[in-house]
Amino acid sequence: MLQTDEVLSTIRMLHAEHLDVRAVTLALNINDCASANIDQMCKKVHHKILSRAHRLVEVCDEVGGKYGIPVTNKRIAISPAAILLAGHTPSAAIKLAQTLDQAAEECRVDFVGGFSALVQKGISAGAQTVIDALPEVLASTKRVCSSINAASRKAGINMDALHRLGHIIPQIANADSANHGFAAAKLVVFANIPDDNPFMAGAYMGMGEPEAAINIGVSGPGVVDSALKRRIAAARESGKKLTLSDLAEEIKISSFRVTRVGELIGREVAERLETAFGIVDLSLAPTPTVGDSIGEIIKTLGIEKVGAPGSTAAIAMLNDAVKKGGLFASSSVGGLSGAFIPVSEDATLADAVNCGHLVLEKLEAMTSVCSVGLDMVLIPGDTPPATIAAIMADEMAIGVINNKTTATRLVPIPGGKAGDRVNFGGLFGASPVLEIRNIEASTQFVHFGGRIPAPLQSLGN
């Protein structure tokens, strides 16, 4: 058990450096709400969420206020909706999503994740229902988020699912054209989805998890960047030689401190809610706020233009050091745990795109060594479905071959062209639309369909 005194000095030291608990997510199993009658199912779902989550926001605010560290987002993640929707129609899926949205509003949480399906080896009837309903569900609800797992190390890559999603994603965006297609930002397509991720839009409660659990997503790019800048300034002042090994150690120490703070708050929230404590996700998640950026860390590490040669190596070093520091700080590490590079949510990354320093191909290379993948990437609204599917397939391949979680959160901007700037506001930020090269050059590959077999590494038992 953590000692309160152990982290209080750290909290005082880091208070002015954008340290926050990015997300407290209540994961909740709702499989026992299944019913052949959709009205009865929705009634049971609504009751279960309200009974478990009605005090979540209040408790998070109390605990955050106690330690002076804000909990930025309070969220709910349910077990996959596809399980409940087996045997139901897309209209029933829409009604379930509206129930989730209403329950989330009544609990005052920011988002509810888990309108999800796992299709890495095939698409079940319930999963098909979820996928078919996504355009209306995500465009008509405010808080509902979805994730689709289309690949895994053990199963390979389901190209039929990606082909279908290549058509669905533009439909989601077009259904929300009044908001520049923002609804598509609430869908993440995964390879190797984690069962306990607290971050949206990909949070859901996986099989084998407890009935309910509190999962914590800590953050703090500003903390890490400030620590690096202090270390570099001190070395310059003293004339001491500073190496990348020294900087990696500084990142590790900062991650240790941030993780200790996050776990302290998470465990107290769980205790007050009489709920099991799940995991701490170590991920460094940026915001559009200046000084709270992964891109700024890359620049502090000596890469003057994010996307220049060396950017991938810098992200790899950052990601590894974050994991090492966090793992030493906590025995309850899970989720994604690494460095996020969501383009529109990181002002420095978005600026690099605007200046032409960071292009899609370099961004994809960087995702091979960071957490998640092509995250909050804005693409032209007329990008063909087969090209969208091929972009997702490339990212899935990185995850499958390297046995890591990867994902895409692609947002086709209705009527948008490469270079257009779109502002979603809030934590979702702003970014130029990225240029997609070699449009339709992958169409035949995608149309072959089927499943790309699991790699040799899958035979690890």
XYZ file of C-alpha atoms in Angstrom:
461
model
C 0.000 0.000 0.000
C 1.280 3.470 -0.873
C 2.099 5.885 1.927
C 0.546 9.344 1.568
C 3.668 11.131 2.823
C 5.674 9.385 0.123
C 4.079 11.410 -2.664
C 3.123 14.723 -1.072
C 6.508 16.315 -1.769
C 6.287 15.155 -5.363
C 2.822 16.693 -5.717
C 4.092 20.031 -4.407
C 7.048 19.981 -6.774
C 5.018 19.074 -9.866
C 1.868 21.072 -9.201
C 2.691 23.850 -11.683
C 3.815 21.560 -14.503
C 0.495 20.379 -16.003
C 0.403 17.285 -13.821
C -3.040 15.737 -13.743
C -4.782 12.422 -13.562
C -5.990 12.346 -17.141
C -8.731 9.779 -16.593
C -10.460 7.823 -13.866
C -12.455 5.128 -15.622
C -14.997 2.898 -13.931
C -14.954 -0.387 -15.850
C -18.247 -2.230 -15.509
C -19.400 -5.650 -16.673
C -22.973 -5.404 -18.007
C -23.274 -8.876 -19.527
C -25.866 -9.790 -16.899
C -28.169 -7.170 -18.449
C -28.728 -9.293 -21.559
C -32.331 -9.801 -22.610
C -34.269 -10.739 -25.733
C -36.408 -7.667 -25.054
C -34.450 -4.522 -25.913
C -36.525 -2.297 -23.604
C -35.870 -4.621 -20.679
C -32.163 -4.766 -21.560
C -31.843 -0.992 -21.670
C -33.686 -0.625 -18.372
C -31.261 -3.056 -16.704
C -28.209 -1.356 -18.256
C -29.379 2.069 -17.112
C -30.007 0.836 -13.572
C -26.641 -0.915 -13.285
C -24.644 2.087 -14.504
C -26.493 4.504 -12.219
C -26.155 2.228 -9.196
C -22.392 1.897 -9.681
C -21.371 5.272 -11.109
C -23.675 7.880 -9.570
C -20.932 8.992 -7.108
C -17.955 8.665 -9.470
C -17.600 12.348 -10.389
C -18.210 13.528 -6.816
C -15.563 11.208 -5.387
C -12.999 12.042 -8.090
C -13.447 15.750 -7.409
C -13.101 15.226 -3.671
C -9.927 13.155 -3.929
C -8.404 15.400 -6.597
C -9.128 18.434 -4.432
C -7.583 16.762 -1.405
C -4.213 16.367 -3.136
C -4.387 19.388 -5.413
C -4.183 17.255 -8.551
C -7.195 17.536 -10.874
C -8.877 14.492 -12.372
C -9.452 15.794 -15.886
C -11.877 13.160 -17.175
C -14.268 10.791 -15.446
C -15.393 7.919 -17.619
C -17.229 4.607 -17.755
C -16.159 1.588 -19.797
C -18.548 -1.321 -20.256
C -18.072 -4.879 -21.445
C -18.420 -5.156 -25.257
C -21.844 -4.122 -26.521
C -21.576 -6.787 -29.228
C -22.178 -9.462 -26.582
C -25.449 -7.875 -25.487
C -26.557 -7.241 -29.073
C -26.255 -10.814 -30.337
C -29.635 -11.586 -31.871
C -30.667 -7.923 -32.030
C -30.998 -5.465 -34.912
C -29.137 -2.182 -35.576
C -32.215 -0.295 -34.323
C -31.791 -2.085 -30.991
C -28.111 -1.110 -31.008
C -29.084 2.538 -31.448
C -31.505 2.282 -28.519
C -28.780 0.746 -26.340
C -26.374 3.537 -27.303
C -28.965 6.175 -26.416
C -29.404 4.499 -23.029
C -25.640 4.572 -22.454
C -25.544 8.237 -23.436
C -28.393 9.101 -21.076
C -26.853 7.175 -18.177
C -23.492 8.875 -18.755
C -25.168 12.277 -18.738
C -27.004 11.510 -15.506
C -23.744 10.390 -13.886
C -22.025 13.529 -15.275
C -19.183 11.511 -16.792
C -17.397 12.714 -19.894
C -17.568 9.536 -21.983
C -18.770 5.963 -21.913
C -16.725 3.462 -23.878
C -17.427 -0.109 -24.808
C -19.801 0.143 -27.748
C -17.302 -2.320 -29.072
C -16.690 -5.576 -30.905
C -13.790 -7.999 -31.262
C -13.543 -9.178 -34.870
C -9.894 -10.179 -35.289
C -10.831 -13.648 -36.537
C -14.361 -13.167 -37.803
C -17.451 -11.003 -37.451
C -20.201 -12.424 -35.243
C -23.833 -11.390 -35.585
C -23.568 -9.093 -32.562
C -20.361 -7.537 -33.885
C -21.982 -6.940 -37.269
C -24.880 -5.215 -35.547
C -22.466 -2.915 -33.706
C -20.539 -2.046 -36.873
C -23.663 -1.411 -38.968
C -25.076 0.914 -36.307
C -21.921 3.007 -35.837
C -22.747 5.930 -38.190
C -26.008 6.742 -36.436
C -24.799 5.789 -32.962
C -21.685 7.968 -32.964
C -23.297 10.892 -34.767
C -26.436 10.986 -32.608
C -24.858 10.508 -29.164
C -22.560 12.890 -27.321
C -20.660 10.599 -24.964
C -20.679 7.110 -26.497
C -17.328 5.824 -27.825
C -16.542 2.698 -29.804
C -13.608 0.405 -30.435
C -13.227 -2.455 -32.886
C -10.393 -4.949 -32.489
C -9.591 -6.109 -36.040
C -6.236 -7.839 -35.522
C -4.168 -9.699 -32.966
C -0.897 -11.578 -32.748
C -2.749 -14.881 -32.369
C -5.339 -14.337 -35.120
C -3.660 -12.125 -37.714
C -5.467 -9.284 -39.515
C -9.114 -9.469 -40.542
C -9.037 -7.682 -43.895
C -12.773 -8.183 -44.429
C -13.419 -6.225 -41.240
C -11.021 -3.460 -42.286
C -12.644 -3.291 -45.727
C -16.026 -2.838 -44.073
C -14.678 -0.244 -41.656
C -13.086 1.617 -44.559
C -16.635 2.283 -45.760
C -18.128 2.840 -42.302
C -15.653 5.503 -41.112
C -16.515 8.034 -43.880
C -20.200 7.337 -43.238
C -19.694 8.206 -39.554
C -17.923 11.444 -40.488
C -20.521 12.417 -43.093
C -23.326 11.789 -40.609
C -21.694 14.452 -38.424
C -20.634 16.859 -41.170
C -21.964 19.835 -39.194
C -19.156 19.186 -36.694
C -16.439 18.519 -39.313
C -16.938 14.755 -38.953
C -16.007 14.757 -35.266
C -18.086 11.615 -34.594
C -15.339 9.582 -36.306
C -12.974 10.656 -33.511
C -15.041 8.474 -31.168
C -14.051 5.260 -32.980
C -10.708 3.473 -32.577
C -9.707 0.427 -34.637
C -7.224 -1.741 -32.721
C -4.724 -4.526 -33.024
C -4.153 -6.317 -29.696
C -6.668 -4.238 -27.763
C -5.930 -4.170 -23.994
C -8.720 -5.289 -21.663
C -8.171 -2.537 -19.098
C -7.437 0.640 -21.040
C -8.843 3.735 -19.259
C -8.340 6.088 -22.226
C -11.053 7.004 -24.713
C -12.122 6.359 -27.292
C -10.722 2.840 -26.894
C -11.726 1.990 -23.333
C -13.776 -1.140 -22.771
C -13.929 -3.884 -20.151
C -12.403 -7.112 -21.403
C -13.206 -10.684 -20.542
C -11.581 -11.961 -17.358
C -11.854 -8.601 -15.602
C -13.724 -8.241 -12.273
C -17.342 -7.169 -12.036
C -16.220 -3.561 -11.635
C -12.847 -1.844 -11.333
C -11.302 1.607 -11.193
C -8.598 2.094 -13.843
C -6.405 5.197 -13.830
C -4.781 7.026 -16.719
C -1.993 9.316 -15.551
C -0.354 11.851 -17.784
C 2.235 14.573 -17.434
C 4.179 15.375 -20.634
C 4.723 18.822 -19.139
C 6.295 17.274 -16.046
C 8.720 15.221 -18.120
C 9.579 18.143 -20.396
C 10.220 20.469 -17.449
C 12.470 17.879 -15.782
C 14.483 17.444 -18.982
C 14.884 21.181 -19.453
C 16.095 21.600 -15.871
C 18.611 18.796 -16.317
C 19.910 20.219 -19.590
C 20.173 23.737 -18.148
C 22.046 22.474 -15.096
C 24.510 20.563 -17.283
C 25.163 23.628 -19.415
C 25.724 25.775 -16.366
C 28.163 23.307 -14.834
C 29.834 22.400 -18.119
C 29.175 18.712 -17.458
C 28.753 16.368 -20.413
C 25.156 15.163 -20.728
C 24.245 12.050 -22.735
C 21.005 10.536 -23.944
C 21.433 7.896 -21.248
C 21.310 10.649 -18.643
C 18.171 12.106 -20.215
C 16.525 8.685 -20.342
C 17.208 8.340 -16.620
C 15.570 11.726 -15.996
C 12.466 10.614 -17.909
C 12.368 7.411 -15.882
C 12.542 9.283 -12.577
C 9.768 11.694 -13.627
C 7.554 8.817 -14.748
C 8.098 7.117 -11.413
C 6.869 10.202 -9.574
C 3.845 10.715 -11.806
C 2.823 7.076 -11.481
C 3.029 7.175 -7.678
C 0.715 10.182 -7.611
C -1.740 8.532 -10.007
C -1.911 5.292 -8.070
C -2.405 7.085 -4.765
C -5.412 8.957 -6.143
C -6.779 5.927 -7.974
C -6.660 3.660 -4.951
C -8.403 6.234 -2.784
C -11.162 6.702 -5.381
C -11.612 2.922 -5.553
C -11.740 2.614 -1.776
C -14.361 5.339 -1.413
C -16.492 3.739 -4.139
C -16.016 0.287 -2.586
C -14.758 -0.958 -5.945
C -11.703 -3.004 -6.863
C -8.643 -1.065 -7.976
C -7.581 -2.201 -11.426
C -4.535 -0.673 -13.126
C -2.486 2.442 -13.672
C -1.927 3.285 -17.318
C 1.442 5.024 -17.569
C 0.747 6.748 -20.860
C 1.944 10.286 -21.454
C -1.157 11.799 -23.062
C -0.723 15.341 -24.402
C -3.277 18.121 -24.615
C -3.461 21.167 -26.909
C -2.208 23.281 -23.980
C 1.198 24.805 -24.633
C 3.758 23.041 -22.443
C 1.796 19.773 -22.282
C 3.127 18.170 -25.442
C 4.923 15.038 -26.561
C 6.189 17.053 -29.505
C 7.842 19.497 -27.103
C 9.655 16.618 -25.407
C 10.986 15.473 -28.789
C 12.270 18.995 -29.442
C 13.828 19.204 -25.972
C 15.666 15.968 -26.779
C 17.366 17.777 -29.641
C 15.122 17.172 -32.665
C 14.549 20.712 -33.908
C 11.726 19.720 -36.271
C 9.359 16.952 -35.203
C 9.401 14.438 -38.037
C 13.066 14.981 -38.863
C 15.497 12.035 -38.824
C 15.900 10.921 -35.231
C 12.245 11.494 -34.303
C 11.479 7.771 -34.208
C 14.529 7.075 -32.047
C 13.550 9.883 -29.652
C 10.013 8.484 -29.270
C 11.441 4.984 -28.720
C 13.697 6.252 -25.932
C 10.850 8.209 -24.343
C 8.441 5.268 -24.503
C 10.939 2.843 -22.967
C 11.954 5.179 -20.152
C 8.319 5.901 -19.277
C 7.607 2.173 -18.960
C 10.692 1.522 -16.842
C 9.913 4.327 -14.424
C 6.259 3.414 -14.136
C 6.880 -0.276 -13.616
C 9.215 0.479 -10.743
C 6.569 2.726 -9.190
C 3.629 0.329 -9.352
C 2.851 -3.367 -9.504
C -0.553 -2.632 -11.069
C 0.484 -1.366 -14.494
C -1.759 -2.041 -17.484
C -3.672 -0.430 -20.317
C -1.509 1.088 -23.049
C 1.338 2.565 -20.963
C 3.637 4.604 -23.167
C 3.709 7.845 -25.134
C 0.692 8.945 -27.200
C 1.109 10.981 -30.374
C -2.449 12.153 -31.198
C -1.845 14.786 -33.852
C -4.746 17.182 -33.306
C -4.470 16.896 -29.510
C -0.805 17.943 -29.435
C -0.177 21.520 -30.568
C 3.473 20.867 -31.424
C 2.682 17.802 -33.541
C -0.087 19.680 -35.330
C 2.333 22.547 -36.031
C 4.857 20.052 -37.442
C 2.176 18.796 -39.836
C 1.329 22.358 -40.805
C 4.991 23.114 -41.572
C 5.376 19.940 -43.652
C 7.908 18.405 -41.251
C 5.635 15.546 -40.175
C 3.932 13.503 -42.894
C 1.786 10.391 -42.689
C 4.603 7.994 -43.543
C 6.929 9.376 -40.855
C 4.085 9.405 -38.360
C 3.463 5.735 -39.098
C 7.146 4.958 -38.492
C 6.949 6.696 -35.119
C 3.897 4.615 -34.161
C 6.004 1.463 -34.389
C 7.752 2.444 -31.143
C 5.102 4.425 -29.236
C 1.719 3.626 -27.723
C -1.456 3.366 -29.799
C -0.726 4.478 -33.375
C -2.193 6.858 -35.951
C -4.205 8.803 -33.417
C -6.464 11.775 -34.206
C -5.198 11.975 -37.764
C -7.359 14.162 -39.971
C -7.595 12.985 -43.597
C -9.336 14.346 -46.716
C -13.049 13.643 -46.800
C -12.858 12.067 -50.251
C -10.229 9.466 -49.271
C -11.439 6.190 -50.862
C -12.611 3.436 -48.476
C -9.987 1.010 -49.788
C -7.220 3.508 -49.026
C -8.556 4.012 -45.495
C -8.635 0.226 -45.050
C -5.044 -0.061 -46.324
C -3.837 2.632 -43.884
C -5.458 0.702 -41.053
C -3.958 -2.566 -42.335
C -0.448 -1.087 -42.198
C -0.971 -0.040 -38.587
C -2.469 -3.418 -37.679
C 0.584 -5.115 -39.208
C 2.915 -3.109 -36.970
C 0.978 -4.316 -33.939
C 0.688 -7.941 -35.003
C 4.311 -8.422 -36.030
C 5.734 -6.553 -33.027
C 3.228 -7.971 -30.503
C 2.176 -4.530 -29.325
C -1.036 -2.581 -29.223
C -1.534 -0.325 -32.210
C -4.614 1.504 -33.420
C -5.998 4.095 -35.770
C -8.320 6.987 -35.056
C -8.799 8.453 -38.525
C -11.157 11.378 -39.061
C -12.195 12.031 -42.680
C -13.160 15.708 -42.847
C -16.299 16.107 -45.013
C -15.335 18.384 -47.884
C -11.869 18.770 -46.378
C -8.699 18.843 -48.487
C -5.059 18.365 -47.531
C -3.816 21.452 -45.716
C -7.226 22.625 -44.487
C -7.164 23.401 -40.776
C -9.916 22.013 -38.569
C -10.499 22.929 -34.929
C -12.515 20.523 -32.775
C -11.934 22.522 -29.594
C -11.220 21.380 -26.055
C -8.943 18.392 -25.518
C -9.435 17.279 -29.125
C -7.544 20.303 -30.428
C -6.881 21.376 -33.993
C -4.795 20.156 -36.904
C -4.324 20.508 -40.634
C -5.717 17.720 -42.797
C -2.840 15.391 -43.719
C -2.054 14.586 -47.322
C -2.684 10.959 -48.298
C -0.333 9.897 -51.070
C -0.823 7.096 -53.596
C -4.603 7.238 -53.393
C -6.301 4.001 -54.573
C -2.970 2.287 -55.264
C -3.876 -0.415 -52.713
C -7.406 -1.187 -53.907
C -6.778 -4.679 -55.262
C -4.857 -5.675 -52.144
C -7.791 -4.693 -49.937
C -10.376 -6.291 -52.233
C -8.708 -9.696 -51.949
C -10.136 -9.711 -48.425
C -9.908 -12.700 -46.124
C -7.481 -12.767 -43.250
C -3.751 -12.101 -43.215
C -2.524 -15.117 -41.199
C -0.990 -14.773 -37.782
C 2.805 -14.487 -37.866
C 5.308 -17.067 -36.690
C 5.532 -15.246 -33.347
C 1.963 -16.374 -32.599
C 3.254 -19.921 -32.019
C 4.745 -19.001 -28.676
C 3.088 -21.502 -26.345
